[in-house]
Short mmCIF file of C-alpha atoms in Angstrom, two decimals:
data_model
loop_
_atom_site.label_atom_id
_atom_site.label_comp_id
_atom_site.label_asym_id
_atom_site.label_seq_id
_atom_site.Cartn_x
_atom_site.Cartn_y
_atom_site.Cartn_z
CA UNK T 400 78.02 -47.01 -54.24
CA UNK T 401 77.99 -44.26 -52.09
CA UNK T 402 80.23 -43.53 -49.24
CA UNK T 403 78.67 -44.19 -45.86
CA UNK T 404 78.35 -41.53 -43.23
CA UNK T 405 78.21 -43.43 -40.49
CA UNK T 406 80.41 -46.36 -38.93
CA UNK T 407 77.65 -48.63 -38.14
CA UNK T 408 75.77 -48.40 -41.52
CA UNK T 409 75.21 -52.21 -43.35
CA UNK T 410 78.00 -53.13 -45.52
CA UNK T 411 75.39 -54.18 -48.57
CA UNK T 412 73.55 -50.71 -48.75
CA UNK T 413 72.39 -49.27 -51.56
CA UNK T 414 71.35 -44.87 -52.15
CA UNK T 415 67.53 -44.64 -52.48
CA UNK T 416 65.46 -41.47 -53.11
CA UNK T 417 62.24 -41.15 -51.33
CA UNK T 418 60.29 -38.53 -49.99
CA UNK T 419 61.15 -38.43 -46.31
CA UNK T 420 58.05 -36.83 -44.43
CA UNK T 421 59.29 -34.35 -41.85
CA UNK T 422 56.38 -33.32 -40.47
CA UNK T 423 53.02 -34.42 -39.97
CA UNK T 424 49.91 -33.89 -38.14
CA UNK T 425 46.35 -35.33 -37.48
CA UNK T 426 42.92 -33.63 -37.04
CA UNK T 427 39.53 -34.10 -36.36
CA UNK T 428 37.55 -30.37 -37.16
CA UNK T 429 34.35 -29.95 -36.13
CA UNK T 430 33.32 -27.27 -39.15
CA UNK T 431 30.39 -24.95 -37.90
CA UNK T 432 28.70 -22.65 -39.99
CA UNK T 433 29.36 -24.19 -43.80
CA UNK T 434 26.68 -22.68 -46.34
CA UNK T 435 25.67 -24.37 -49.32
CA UNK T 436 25.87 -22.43 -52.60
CA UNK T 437 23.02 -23.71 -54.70
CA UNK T 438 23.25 -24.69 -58.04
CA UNK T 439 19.79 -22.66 -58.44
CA UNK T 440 20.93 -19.89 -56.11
CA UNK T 441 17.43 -20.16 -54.57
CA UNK T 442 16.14 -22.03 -51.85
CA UNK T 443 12.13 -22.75 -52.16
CA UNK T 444 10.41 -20.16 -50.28
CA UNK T 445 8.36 -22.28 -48.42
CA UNK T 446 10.66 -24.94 -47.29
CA UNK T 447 11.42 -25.42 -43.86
CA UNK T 448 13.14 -29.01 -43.82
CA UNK T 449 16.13 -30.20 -44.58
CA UNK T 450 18.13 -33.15 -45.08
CA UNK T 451 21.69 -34.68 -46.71
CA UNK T 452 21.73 -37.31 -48.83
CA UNK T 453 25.48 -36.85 -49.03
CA UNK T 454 28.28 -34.55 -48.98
CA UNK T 455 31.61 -35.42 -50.58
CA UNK T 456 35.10 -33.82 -51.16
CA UNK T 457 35.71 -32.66 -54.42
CA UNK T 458 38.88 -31.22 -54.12
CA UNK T 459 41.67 -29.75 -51.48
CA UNK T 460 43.34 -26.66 -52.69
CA UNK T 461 46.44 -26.51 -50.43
CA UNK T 462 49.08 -23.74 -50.60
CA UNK T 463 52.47 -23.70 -48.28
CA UNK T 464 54.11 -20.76 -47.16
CA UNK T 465 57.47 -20.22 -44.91
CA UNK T 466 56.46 -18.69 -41.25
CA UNK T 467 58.32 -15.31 -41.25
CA UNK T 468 61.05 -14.96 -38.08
CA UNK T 469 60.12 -19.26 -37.83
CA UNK T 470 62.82 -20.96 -40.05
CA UNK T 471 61.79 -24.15 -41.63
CA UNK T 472 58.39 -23.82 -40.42
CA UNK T 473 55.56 -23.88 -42.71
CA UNK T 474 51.96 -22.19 -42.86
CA UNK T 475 49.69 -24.79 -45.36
CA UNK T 476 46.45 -23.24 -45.99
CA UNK T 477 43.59 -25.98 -47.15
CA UNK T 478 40.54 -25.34 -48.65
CA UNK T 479 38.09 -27.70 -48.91
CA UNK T 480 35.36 -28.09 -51.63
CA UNK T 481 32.38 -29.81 -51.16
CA UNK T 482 29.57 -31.68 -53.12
CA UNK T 483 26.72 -31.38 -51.45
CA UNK T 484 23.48 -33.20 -52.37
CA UNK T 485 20.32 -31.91 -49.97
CA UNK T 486 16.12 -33.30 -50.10
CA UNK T 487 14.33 -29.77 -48.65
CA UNK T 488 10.29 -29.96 -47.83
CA UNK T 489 7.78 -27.75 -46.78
CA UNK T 490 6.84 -30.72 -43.97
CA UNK T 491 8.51 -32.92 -42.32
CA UNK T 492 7.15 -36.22 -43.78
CA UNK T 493 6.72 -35.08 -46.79
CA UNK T 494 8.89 -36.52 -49.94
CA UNK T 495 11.90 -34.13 -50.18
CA UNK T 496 12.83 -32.33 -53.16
CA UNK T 497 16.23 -32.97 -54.45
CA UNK T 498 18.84 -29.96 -54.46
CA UNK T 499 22.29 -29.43 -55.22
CA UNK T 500 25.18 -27.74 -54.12
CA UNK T 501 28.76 -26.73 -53.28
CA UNK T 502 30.18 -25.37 -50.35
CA UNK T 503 34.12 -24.84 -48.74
CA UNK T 504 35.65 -24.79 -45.83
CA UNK T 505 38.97 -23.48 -44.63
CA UNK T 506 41.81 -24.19 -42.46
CA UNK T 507 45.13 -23.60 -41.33
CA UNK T 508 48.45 -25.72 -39.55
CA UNK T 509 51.70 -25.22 -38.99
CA UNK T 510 54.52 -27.92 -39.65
CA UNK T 511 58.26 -28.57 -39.81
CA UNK T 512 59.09 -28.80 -43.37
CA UNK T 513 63.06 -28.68 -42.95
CA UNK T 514 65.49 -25.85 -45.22
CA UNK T 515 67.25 -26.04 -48.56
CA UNK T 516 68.56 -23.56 -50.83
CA UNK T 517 69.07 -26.24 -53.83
CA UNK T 518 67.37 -26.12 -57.46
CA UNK T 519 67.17 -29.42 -58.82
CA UNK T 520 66.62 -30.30 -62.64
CA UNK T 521 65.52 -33.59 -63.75
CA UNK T 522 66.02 -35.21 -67.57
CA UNK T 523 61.89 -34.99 -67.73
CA UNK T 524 61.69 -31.32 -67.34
CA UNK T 525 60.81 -31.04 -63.69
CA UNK T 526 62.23 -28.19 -61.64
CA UNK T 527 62.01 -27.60 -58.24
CA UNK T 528 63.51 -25.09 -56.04
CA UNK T 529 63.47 -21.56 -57.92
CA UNK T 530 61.45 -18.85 -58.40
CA UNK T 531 60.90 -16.22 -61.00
CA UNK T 532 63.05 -13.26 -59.34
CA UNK T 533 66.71 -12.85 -59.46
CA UNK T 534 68.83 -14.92 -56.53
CA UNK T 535 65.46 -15.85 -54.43
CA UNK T 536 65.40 -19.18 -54.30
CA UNK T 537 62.37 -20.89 -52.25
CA UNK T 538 62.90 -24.34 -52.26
CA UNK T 539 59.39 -25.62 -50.52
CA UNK T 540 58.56 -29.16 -49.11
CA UNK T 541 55.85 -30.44 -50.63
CA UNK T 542 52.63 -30.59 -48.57
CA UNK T 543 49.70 -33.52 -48.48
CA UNK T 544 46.63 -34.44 -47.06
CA UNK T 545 44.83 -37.57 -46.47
CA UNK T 546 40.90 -37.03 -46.06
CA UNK T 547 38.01 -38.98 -46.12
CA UNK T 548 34.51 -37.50 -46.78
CA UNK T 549 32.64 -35.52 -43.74
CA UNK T 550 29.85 -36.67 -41.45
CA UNK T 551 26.95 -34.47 -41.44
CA UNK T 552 26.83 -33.61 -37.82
CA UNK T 553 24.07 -31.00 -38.90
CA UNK T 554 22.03 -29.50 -41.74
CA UNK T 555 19.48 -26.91 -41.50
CA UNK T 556 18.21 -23.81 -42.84
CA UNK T 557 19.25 -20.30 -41.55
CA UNK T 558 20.50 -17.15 -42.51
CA UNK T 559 23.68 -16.91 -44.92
CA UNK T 560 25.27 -15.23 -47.08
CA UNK T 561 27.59 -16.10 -50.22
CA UNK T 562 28.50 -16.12 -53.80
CA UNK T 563 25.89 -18.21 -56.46
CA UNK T 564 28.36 -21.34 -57.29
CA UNK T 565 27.70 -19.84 -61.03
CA UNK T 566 29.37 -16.99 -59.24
CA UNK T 567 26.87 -13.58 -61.07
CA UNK T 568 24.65 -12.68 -58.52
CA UNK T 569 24.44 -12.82 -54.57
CA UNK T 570 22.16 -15.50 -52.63
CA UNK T 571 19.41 -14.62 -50.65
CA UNK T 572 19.16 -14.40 -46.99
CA UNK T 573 18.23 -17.99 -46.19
CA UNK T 574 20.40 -20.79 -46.82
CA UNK T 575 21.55 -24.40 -46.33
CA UNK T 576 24.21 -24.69 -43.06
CA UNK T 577 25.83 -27.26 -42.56
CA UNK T 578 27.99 -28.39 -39.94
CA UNK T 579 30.55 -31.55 -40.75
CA UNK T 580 32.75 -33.48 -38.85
CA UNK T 581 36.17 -33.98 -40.96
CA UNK T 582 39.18 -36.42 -40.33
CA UNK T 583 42.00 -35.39 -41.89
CA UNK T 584 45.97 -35.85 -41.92
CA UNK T 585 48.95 -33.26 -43.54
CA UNK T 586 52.11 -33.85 -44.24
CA UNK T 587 55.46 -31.95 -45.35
CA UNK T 588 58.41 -34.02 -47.13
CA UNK T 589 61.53 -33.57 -49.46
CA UNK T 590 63.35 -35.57 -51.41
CA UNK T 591 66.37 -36.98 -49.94
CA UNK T 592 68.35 -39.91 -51.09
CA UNK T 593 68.69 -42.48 -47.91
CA UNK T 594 71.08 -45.88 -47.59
CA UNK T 595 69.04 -48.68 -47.02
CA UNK T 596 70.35 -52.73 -47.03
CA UNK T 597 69.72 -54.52 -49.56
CA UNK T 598 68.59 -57.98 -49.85
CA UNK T 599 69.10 -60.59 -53.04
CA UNK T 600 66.03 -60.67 -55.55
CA UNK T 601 63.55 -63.29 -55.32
CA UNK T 602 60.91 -64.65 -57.45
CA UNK T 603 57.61 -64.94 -56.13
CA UNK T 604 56.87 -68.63 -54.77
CA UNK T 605 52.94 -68.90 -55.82
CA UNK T 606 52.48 -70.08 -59.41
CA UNK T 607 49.56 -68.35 -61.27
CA UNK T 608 46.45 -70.18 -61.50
CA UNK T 609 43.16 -70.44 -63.29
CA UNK T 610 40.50 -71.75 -61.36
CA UNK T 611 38.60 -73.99 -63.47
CA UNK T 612 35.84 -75.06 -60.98
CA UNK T 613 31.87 -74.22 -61.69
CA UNK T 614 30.42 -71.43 -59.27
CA UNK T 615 28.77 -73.76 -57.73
CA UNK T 616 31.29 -75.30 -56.35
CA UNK T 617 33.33 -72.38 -55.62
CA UNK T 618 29.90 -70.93 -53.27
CA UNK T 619 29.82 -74.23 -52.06
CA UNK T 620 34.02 -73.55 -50.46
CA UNK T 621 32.51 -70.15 -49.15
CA UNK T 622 31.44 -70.39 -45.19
CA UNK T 623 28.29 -69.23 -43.86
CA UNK T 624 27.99 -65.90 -43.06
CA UNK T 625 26.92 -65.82 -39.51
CA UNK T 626 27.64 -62.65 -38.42
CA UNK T 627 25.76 -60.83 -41.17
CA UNK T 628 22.38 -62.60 -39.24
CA UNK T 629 23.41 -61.90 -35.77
CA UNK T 630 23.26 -58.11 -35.10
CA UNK T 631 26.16 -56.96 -32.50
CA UNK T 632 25.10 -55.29 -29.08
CA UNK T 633 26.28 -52.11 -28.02
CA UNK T 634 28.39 -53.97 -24.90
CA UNK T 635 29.57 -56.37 -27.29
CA UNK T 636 30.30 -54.03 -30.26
CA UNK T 637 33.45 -52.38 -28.12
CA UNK T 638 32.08 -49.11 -28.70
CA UNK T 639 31.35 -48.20 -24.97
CA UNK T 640 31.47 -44.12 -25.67
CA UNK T 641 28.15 -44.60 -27.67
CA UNK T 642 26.13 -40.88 -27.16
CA UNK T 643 22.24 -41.18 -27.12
CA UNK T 644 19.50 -38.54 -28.15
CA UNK T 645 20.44 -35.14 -26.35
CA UNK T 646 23.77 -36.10 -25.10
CA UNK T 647 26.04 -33.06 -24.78
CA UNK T 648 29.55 -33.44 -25.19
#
């Protein structure tokens, strides 16, 4: 085992390598001003509505760089990419015509991601901690983000101005803008090997079971499901921040 750094560390400790996270941080973005390339490149000329049926994350290109004059600070860079899934209409009440989309967003934070000027090589062929040029090792932490899919705070149509999502010609004038509401957290950790105690190994005390009963008897186990019938009040619901039409915040 190990030595032991400090005095007070558990006498049955054993080395562990984890990912310690460093740094972290939480966010909730309110993105304005998100266009929607169309998969057709053209909005209908004479439609004046719009609506999401649903908008989802596709994928989060994240890249890390050091902060120059800032030592083991770190700039990550996230893109967002969005799939975006829109009914437009000439009339409000109308049936909407399906439509759909992609469209990214951008931001940028700033964490403590810690130093090292190790390379490390691992029996499966992973390397970490070099570079291509001659004595310039960068050794980044590794960066992460949690995210759940937007809200739709608001979609309509306006003038905009971006790239096909084939990518060969430019889109006209009007467009789909959206603005979402996006929870999201990032993180920065390394690998470090940690002592932690240890505790004897133990067999789990359940025994597996079939169960052999008919489904009627195992609905028949199952209580009634009150609350789905009895819709929750707004002073009862806990939610007492509740915004109604044309609130400002």
């Amino acid at each position: 085992m190990s030595e032991c750094l400090h005095s007070d560390c558990p006498q049955d400790a054993v080395p562990v390598k984890v990912n310690r996270v460093f740094d972290s941080c939480s966010d909730k973005d309110c993105l304005t001003g998100v266009v929607v390339r169309l998969e057709g490149c053209e909005l209908p000329p004479h439609c004046a509505f719009v609506k999401t049926k649903c908008v989802s994350i596709r994928d989060v290109c994240i890249s890390v760089e050091p902060v120059p004059f800032n030592r083991g600070f770190y700039s990550i860079d996230l893109t967002y990419t969005f799939d975006v899934d829109l009914l437009v209409s000439e009339r409000a009440c109308e049936p909407g015509m399906p439509l759909r989309g992609t469209a990214t967003a951008t931001k940028t934070c700033i964490l403590y991601g810690s130093e090292s000027a190790t390379k490390t090589f691992t029996s499966s062929g992973e390397s970490t901690g070099h570079t291509n040029s001659c004595c310039n090792i960068v050794n980044l932490p590794v960066a992460s983000v949690q995210v759940v899919d937007p809200v739709v705070l608001e979609a309509k149509i306006g003038r905009g101005h971006c790239k096909c999502a084939s990518g060969e010609t430019d889109m006209p004038n009007r467009a789909v803008i959206l603005t979402l509401g996006l929870f999201s957290i990032v993180e920065l950790s390394r690998p470090v090997t940690v002592l932690i105690p240890t505790y004897p190994y133990t067999v789990p005390a359940k025994a597996c079971c079939a169960n052999n009963d008919s489904p009627c008897e195992v609905f028949s186990r199952l209580q009634f499901p009150t609350e789905e019938f009895s819709p929750i009040p707004l002073e009862a619901s806990g939610n007492q921040e509740g915004c109604g039409c044309g609130c400002d915040e």
